XYZ file of C-alpha atoms in Angstrom:
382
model
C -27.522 -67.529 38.091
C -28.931 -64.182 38.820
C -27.471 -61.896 41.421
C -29.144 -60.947 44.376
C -29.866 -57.285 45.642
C -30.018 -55.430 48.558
C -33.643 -55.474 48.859
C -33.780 -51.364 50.592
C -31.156 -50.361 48.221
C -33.159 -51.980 45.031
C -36.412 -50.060 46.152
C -34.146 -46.748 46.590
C -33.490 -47.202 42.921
C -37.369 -47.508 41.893
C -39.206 -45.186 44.389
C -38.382 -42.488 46.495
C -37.900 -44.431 50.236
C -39.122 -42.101 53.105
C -38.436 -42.483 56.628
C -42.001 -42.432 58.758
C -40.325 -41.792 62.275
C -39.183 -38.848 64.333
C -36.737 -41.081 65.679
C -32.990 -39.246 64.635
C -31.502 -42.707 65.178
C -32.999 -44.459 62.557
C -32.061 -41.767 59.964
C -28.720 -41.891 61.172
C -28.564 -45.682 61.057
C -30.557 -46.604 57.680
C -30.321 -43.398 55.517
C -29.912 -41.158 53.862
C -33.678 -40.751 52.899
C -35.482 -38.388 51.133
C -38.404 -37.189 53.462
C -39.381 -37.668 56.864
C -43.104 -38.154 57.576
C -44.504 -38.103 61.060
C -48.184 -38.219 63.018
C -49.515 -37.199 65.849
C -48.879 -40.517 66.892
C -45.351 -40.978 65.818
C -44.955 -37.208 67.892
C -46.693 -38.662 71.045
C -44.788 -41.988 70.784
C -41.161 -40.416 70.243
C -41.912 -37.921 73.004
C -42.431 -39.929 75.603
C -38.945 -41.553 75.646
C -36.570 -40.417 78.485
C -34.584 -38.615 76.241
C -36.959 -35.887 75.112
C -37.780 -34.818 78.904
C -35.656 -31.560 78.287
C -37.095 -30.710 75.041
C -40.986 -31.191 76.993
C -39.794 -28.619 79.471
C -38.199 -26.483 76.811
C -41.544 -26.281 74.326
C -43.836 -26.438 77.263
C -42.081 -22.970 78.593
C -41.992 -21.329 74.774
C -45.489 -22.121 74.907
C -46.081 -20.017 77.344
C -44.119 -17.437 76.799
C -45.234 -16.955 73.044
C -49.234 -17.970 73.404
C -50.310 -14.065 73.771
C -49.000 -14.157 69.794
C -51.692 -17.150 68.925
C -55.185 -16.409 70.213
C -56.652 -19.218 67.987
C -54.841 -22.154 69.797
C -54.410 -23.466 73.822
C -51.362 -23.679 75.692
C -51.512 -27.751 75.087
C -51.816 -27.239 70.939
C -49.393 -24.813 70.942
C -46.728 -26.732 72.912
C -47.989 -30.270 70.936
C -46.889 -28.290 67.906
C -43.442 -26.879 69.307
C -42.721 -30.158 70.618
C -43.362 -31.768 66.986
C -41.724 -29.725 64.846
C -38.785 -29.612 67.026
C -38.083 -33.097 66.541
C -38.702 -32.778 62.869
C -36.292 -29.990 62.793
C -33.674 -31.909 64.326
C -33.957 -34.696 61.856
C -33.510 -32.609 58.773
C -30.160 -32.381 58.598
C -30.147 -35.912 58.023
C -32.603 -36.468 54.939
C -32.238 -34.569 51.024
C -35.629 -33.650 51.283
C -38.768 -31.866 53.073
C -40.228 -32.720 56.688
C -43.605 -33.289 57.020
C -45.936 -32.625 60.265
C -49.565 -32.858 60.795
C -52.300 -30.497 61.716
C -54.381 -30.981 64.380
C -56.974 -33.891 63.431
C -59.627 -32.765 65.407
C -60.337 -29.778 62.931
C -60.641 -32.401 59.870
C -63.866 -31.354 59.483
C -63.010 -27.184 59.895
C -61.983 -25.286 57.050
C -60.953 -22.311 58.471
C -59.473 -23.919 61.591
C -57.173 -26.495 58.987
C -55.993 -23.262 57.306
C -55.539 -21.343 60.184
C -53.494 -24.649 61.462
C -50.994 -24.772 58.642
C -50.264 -21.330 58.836
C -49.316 -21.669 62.106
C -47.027 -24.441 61.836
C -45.104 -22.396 58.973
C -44.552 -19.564 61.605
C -44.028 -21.506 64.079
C -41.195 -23.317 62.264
C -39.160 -20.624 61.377
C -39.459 -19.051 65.136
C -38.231 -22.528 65.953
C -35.282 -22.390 63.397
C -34.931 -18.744 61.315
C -32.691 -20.084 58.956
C -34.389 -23.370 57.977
C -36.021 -23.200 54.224
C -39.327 -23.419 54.511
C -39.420 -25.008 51.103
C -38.841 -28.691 52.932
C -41.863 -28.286 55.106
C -44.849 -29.904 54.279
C -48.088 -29.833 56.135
C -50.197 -33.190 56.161
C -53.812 -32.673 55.772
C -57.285 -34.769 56.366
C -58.284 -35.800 53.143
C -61.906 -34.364 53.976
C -64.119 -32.246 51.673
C -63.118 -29.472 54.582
C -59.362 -30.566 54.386
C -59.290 -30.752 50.755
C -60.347 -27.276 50.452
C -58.100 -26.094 53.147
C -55.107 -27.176 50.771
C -56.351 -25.261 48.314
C -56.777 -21.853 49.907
C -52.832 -22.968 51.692
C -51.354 -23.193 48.155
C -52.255 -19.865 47.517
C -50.631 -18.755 50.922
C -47.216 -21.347 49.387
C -47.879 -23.651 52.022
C -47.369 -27.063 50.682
C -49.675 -29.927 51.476
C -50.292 -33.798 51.605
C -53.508 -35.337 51.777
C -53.253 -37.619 54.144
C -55.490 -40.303 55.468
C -57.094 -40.951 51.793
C -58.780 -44.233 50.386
C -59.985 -43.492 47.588
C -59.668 -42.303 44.122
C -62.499 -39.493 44.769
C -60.345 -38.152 47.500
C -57.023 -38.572 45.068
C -58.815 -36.023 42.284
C -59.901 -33.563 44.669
C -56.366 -33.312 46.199
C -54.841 -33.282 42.995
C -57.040 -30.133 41.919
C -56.635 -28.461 45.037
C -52.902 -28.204 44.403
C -51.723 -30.996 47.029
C -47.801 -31.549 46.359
C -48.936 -35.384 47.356
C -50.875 -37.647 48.341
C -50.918 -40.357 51.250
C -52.965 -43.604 50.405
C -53.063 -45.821 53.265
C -52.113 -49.273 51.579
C -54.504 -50.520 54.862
C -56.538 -49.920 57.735
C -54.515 -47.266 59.802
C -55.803 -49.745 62.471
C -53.714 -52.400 61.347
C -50.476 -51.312 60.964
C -51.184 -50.797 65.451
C -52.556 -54.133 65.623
C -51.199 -57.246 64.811
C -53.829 -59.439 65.496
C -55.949 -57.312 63.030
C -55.929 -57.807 59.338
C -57.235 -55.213 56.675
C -59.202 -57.723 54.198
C -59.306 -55.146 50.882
C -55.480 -53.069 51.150
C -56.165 -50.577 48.123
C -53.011 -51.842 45.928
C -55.243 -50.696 43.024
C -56.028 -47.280 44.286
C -52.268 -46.666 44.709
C -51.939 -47.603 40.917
C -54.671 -45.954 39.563
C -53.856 -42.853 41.199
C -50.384 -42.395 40.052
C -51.759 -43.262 36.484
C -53.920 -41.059 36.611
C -51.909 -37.886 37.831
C -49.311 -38.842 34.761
C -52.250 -39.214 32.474
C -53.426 -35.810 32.754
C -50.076 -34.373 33.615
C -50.779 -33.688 37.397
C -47.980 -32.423 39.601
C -49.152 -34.196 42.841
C -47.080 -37.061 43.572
C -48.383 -40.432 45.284
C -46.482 -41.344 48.361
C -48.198 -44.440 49.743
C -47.433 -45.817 53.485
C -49.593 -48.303 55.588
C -47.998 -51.124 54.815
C -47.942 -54.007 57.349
C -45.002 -55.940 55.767
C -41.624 -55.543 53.327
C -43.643 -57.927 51.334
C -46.398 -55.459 50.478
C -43.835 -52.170 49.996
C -42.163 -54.524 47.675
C -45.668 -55.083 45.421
C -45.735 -51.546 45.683
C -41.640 -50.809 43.984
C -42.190 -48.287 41.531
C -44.841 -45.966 43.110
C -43.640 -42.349 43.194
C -42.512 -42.340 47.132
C -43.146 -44.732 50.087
C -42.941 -44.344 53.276
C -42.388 -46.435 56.423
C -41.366 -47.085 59.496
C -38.399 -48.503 61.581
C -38.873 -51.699 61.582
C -40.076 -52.198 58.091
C -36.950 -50.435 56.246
C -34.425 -52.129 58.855
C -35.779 -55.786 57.721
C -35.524 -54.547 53.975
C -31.744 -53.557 54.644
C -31.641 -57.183 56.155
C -32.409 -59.243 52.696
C -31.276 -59.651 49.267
C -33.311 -61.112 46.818
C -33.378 -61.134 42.812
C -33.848 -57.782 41.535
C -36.020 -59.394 38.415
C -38.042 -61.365 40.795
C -38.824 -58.828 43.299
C -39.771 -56.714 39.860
C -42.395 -59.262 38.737
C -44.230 -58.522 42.018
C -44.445 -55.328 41.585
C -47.918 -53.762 40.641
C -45.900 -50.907 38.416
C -44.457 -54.180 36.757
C -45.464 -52.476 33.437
C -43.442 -49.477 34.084
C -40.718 -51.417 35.734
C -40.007 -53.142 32.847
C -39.762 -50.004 30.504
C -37.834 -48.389 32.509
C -40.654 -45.480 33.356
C -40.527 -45.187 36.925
C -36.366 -46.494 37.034
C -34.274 -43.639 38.240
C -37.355 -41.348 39.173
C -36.949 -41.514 42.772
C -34.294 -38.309 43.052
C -36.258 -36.440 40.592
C -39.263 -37.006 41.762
C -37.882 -36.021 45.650
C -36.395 -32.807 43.550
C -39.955 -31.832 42.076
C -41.919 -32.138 44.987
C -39.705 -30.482 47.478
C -38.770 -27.432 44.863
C -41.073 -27.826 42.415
C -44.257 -26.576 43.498
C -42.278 -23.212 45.490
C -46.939 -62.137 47.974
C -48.262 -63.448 48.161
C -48.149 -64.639 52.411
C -49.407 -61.092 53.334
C -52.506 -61.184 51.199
C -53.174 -65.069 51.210
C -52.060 -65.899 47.782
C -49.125 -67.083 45.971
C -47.143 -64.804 43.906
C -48.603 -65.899 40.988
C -51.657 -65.223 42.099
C -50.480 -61.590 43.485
C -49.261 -60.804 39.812
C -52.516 -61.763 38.407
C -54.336 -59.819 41.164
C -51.852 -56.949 39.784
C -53.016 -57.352 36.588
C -56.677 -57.392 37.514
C -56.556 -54.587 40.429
C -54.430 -52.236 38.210
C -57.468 -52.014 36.282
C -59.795 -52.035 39.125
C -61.714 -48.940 39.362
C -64.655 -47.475 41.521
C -66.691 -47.953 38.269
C -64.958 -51.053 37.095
C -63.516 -49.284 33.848
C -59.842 -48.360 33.087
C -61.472 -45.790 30.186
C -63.740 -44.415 32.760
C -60.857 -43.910 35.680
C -58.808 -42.382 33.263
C -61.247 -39.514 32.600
C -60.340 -36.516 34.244
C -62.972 -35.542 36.554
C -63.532 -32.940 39.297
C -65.253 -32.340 42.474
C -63.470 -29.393 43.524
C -66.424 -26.729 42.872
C -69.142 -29.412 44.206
C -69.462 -30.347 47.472
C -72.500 -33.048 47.444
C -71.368 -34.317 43.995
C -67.687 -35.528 45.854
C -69.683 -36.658 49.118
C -71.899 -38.672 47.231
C -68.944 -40.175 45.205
C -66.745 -40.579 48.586
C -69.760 -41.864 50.634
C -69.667 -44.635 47.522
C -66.587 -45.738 47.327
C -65.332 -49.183 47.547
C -69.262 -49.617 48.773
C -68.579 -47.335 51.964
C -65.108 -48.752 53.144
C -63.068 -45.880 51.921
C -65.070 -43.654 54.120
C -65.002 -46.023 57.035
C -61.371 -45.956 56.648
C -60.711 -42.614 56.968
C -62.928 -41.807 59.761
C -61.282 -44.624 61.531
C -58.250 -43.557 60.866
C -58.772 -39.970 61.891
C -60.315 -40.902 64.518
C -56.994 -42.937 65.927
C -55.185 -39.654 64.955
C -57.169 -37.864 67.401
C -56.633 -40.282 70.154
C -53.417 -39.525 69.870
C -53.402 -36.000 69.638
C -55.362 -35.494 72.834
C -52.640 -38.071 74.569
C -49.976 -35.738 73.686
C -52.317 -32.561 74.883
C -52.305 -34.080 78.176
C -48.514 -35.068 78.275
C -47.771 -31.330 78.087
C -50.184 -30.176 80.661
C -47.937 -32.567 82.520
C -44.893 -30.579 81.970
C -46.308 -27.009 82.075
C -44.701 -25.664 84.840
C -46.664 -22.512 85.905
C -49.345 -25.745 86.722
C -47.236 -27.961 88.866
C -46.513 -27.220 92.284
């Protein structure tokens, strides 16, 4: 009879598991993890619990007493970005790896204002904390043409990147060549994973594949960390990607279950690589070389044998239709209307819908958490 496995512990020892809350607790409680990933609306969400009406006070005043050093940026932005690094700060103590914050998603489509952003958030982090290595920070990043070629003019400043908010496989190749340390592929619709009710017909399982194939096929650095999930069930399918992801919830139920460690393998869509061993005991190096390195079947409506078979057919699922042609390396980094054409394309349109809806969310958020500190600015109440 085979022996059943702690289903978070089993993915720990195929992937790198990530913690996507700025929520101390639940890196106290379920860790250690690797990285912690955060939003604008992870930020907005933590910092409105009673707890954190001190440290709105506290950034709200540094805001104000510091904003004469950043003409480029309002009282709000500046005390939004206090305010989110601060509770990154605090949490890194409690993961082996880097924290990652978000700029401002309503400059995705600014260049200058993206770069600008990043550098910011670097300075900003050591004022916060002198001592703290600014190795483990990573600044997530639009994947837009304009965001895209913000992370390449940041590398050159060694300010690490993600690509965030990315669909596609065009979007995967430009961050790659812009020197993105990774990648986040939204398994769905960032709209789904806020609403239940709401199901995301075409999750990009294959993307996810194909994109970590292709970095190892022509020896990229950029790792894939995917998120968006809406279940265990589909972070399970997804055991042997570089790094996941995810949120409270999702990593507490996975703690919560034990299942075969074969059968939860023949889910998988790195089943191939599973079962030689090529992604087994990654997860720590791949954590290492990111942070140092660069400075069922119920869910989707089938039976698992019908999810492997999908595997099979979506791991060789490509924009074109043709593993030979995916695996070609190709660039857009030096041609603007070539990758807009290609992007505008994708997955006939969706992978641009995607992102603009999911940026768009993003924003929504980010001017909800503008507003909460105009609430607290003192020199404005009274």
């Amino acid at each position: 009879m085979e022996s059943s496995s702690n289903l978070l512990d089993y993915l720990k020892s195929k992937t790198q598991v990530d913690v996507d809350s700025l929520d101390i607790a639940v890196s106290i409680e379920l860790g250690p993890f690797v990285d912690c990933t955060s939003n604008q609306a992870d930020a907005y969400t933590e910092l409105l619990k009673p707890q954190h009406a001190d440290l709105l006070k506290k950034t709200a005043a540094l805001a104000n007493e510091i904003k004469g050093h950043y003409h480029t940026v309002n009282f709000e932005e500046l005390a939004m970005e206090l305010s989110m690094l601060s509770l990154a700060l605090s949490i890194a103590p409690k993961i082996t790896g880097a924290i990652l914050v978000m700029v401002n998603p309503l400059y995705c489509y600014s260049t200058p204002k993206i770069i600008d952003n990043g550098q910011r958030l670097y300075r900003l982090c050591k004022f916060l904390e002198p001592g703290f290595d600014l190795s483990r920070l990573i600044i997530k990043v639009p994947s837009t043409w304009e965001g895209l070629q913000a992370c390449r003019k940041l590398k050159s400043f060694n300010v690490k990147t993600l690509a965030t908010t990315l669909y596609s496989m065009e979007q995967a190749i430009l961050a790659a060549e812009a020197g993105c340390i990774y990648i986040s592929p939204f398994l769905n619709e960032l709209k789904a994973t806020f609403d239940s009710a709401y199901h995301d017909p075409t999750p990009i399982f294959d993307i996810i594949v194909n994109a970590q194939r292709y970095y190892e096929h022509h020896s990229y650095p950029t790792r894939v960390k995917a998120c968006a999930a809406v279940n265990t069930e589909q972070i399970l399918q997804l055991a042997g990607v570089h790094a996941f992801t995810a949120p409270a919830d999702q990593l507490r139920e996975l703690a919560s279950m034990e299942e075969s460690a074969v059968k939860v393998a023949q889910r998988s869509r790195f089943r191939d690589e599973l079962a030689i061993g090529h992604t087994n005991g990654n997860a720590n190096e791949t954590a290492n070389g990111a942070t140092n390195g660069a400075t069922n079947g119920a869910v989707d409506g089938t039976t698992n044998g019908d999810a492997n078979r999908d595997a099979n057919r979506n791991s060789n699922r490509t924009t074109n239709g043709n593993t030979n042609e995916m695996m070609e390396k190709l660039s857009f980094i030096d041609d603007e209307s070539k990758f807009r054409l290609a992007f505008s394309r994708a997955d006939e349109g969706k992978a641009q819908l995607k992102t603009a809806q999911a940026l768009n969310l993003f924003c929504e958020f980010q001017i909800k958490a503008e507003a909460l500190m105009r609430d607290n600015d003192m020199t404005k109440i009274g």
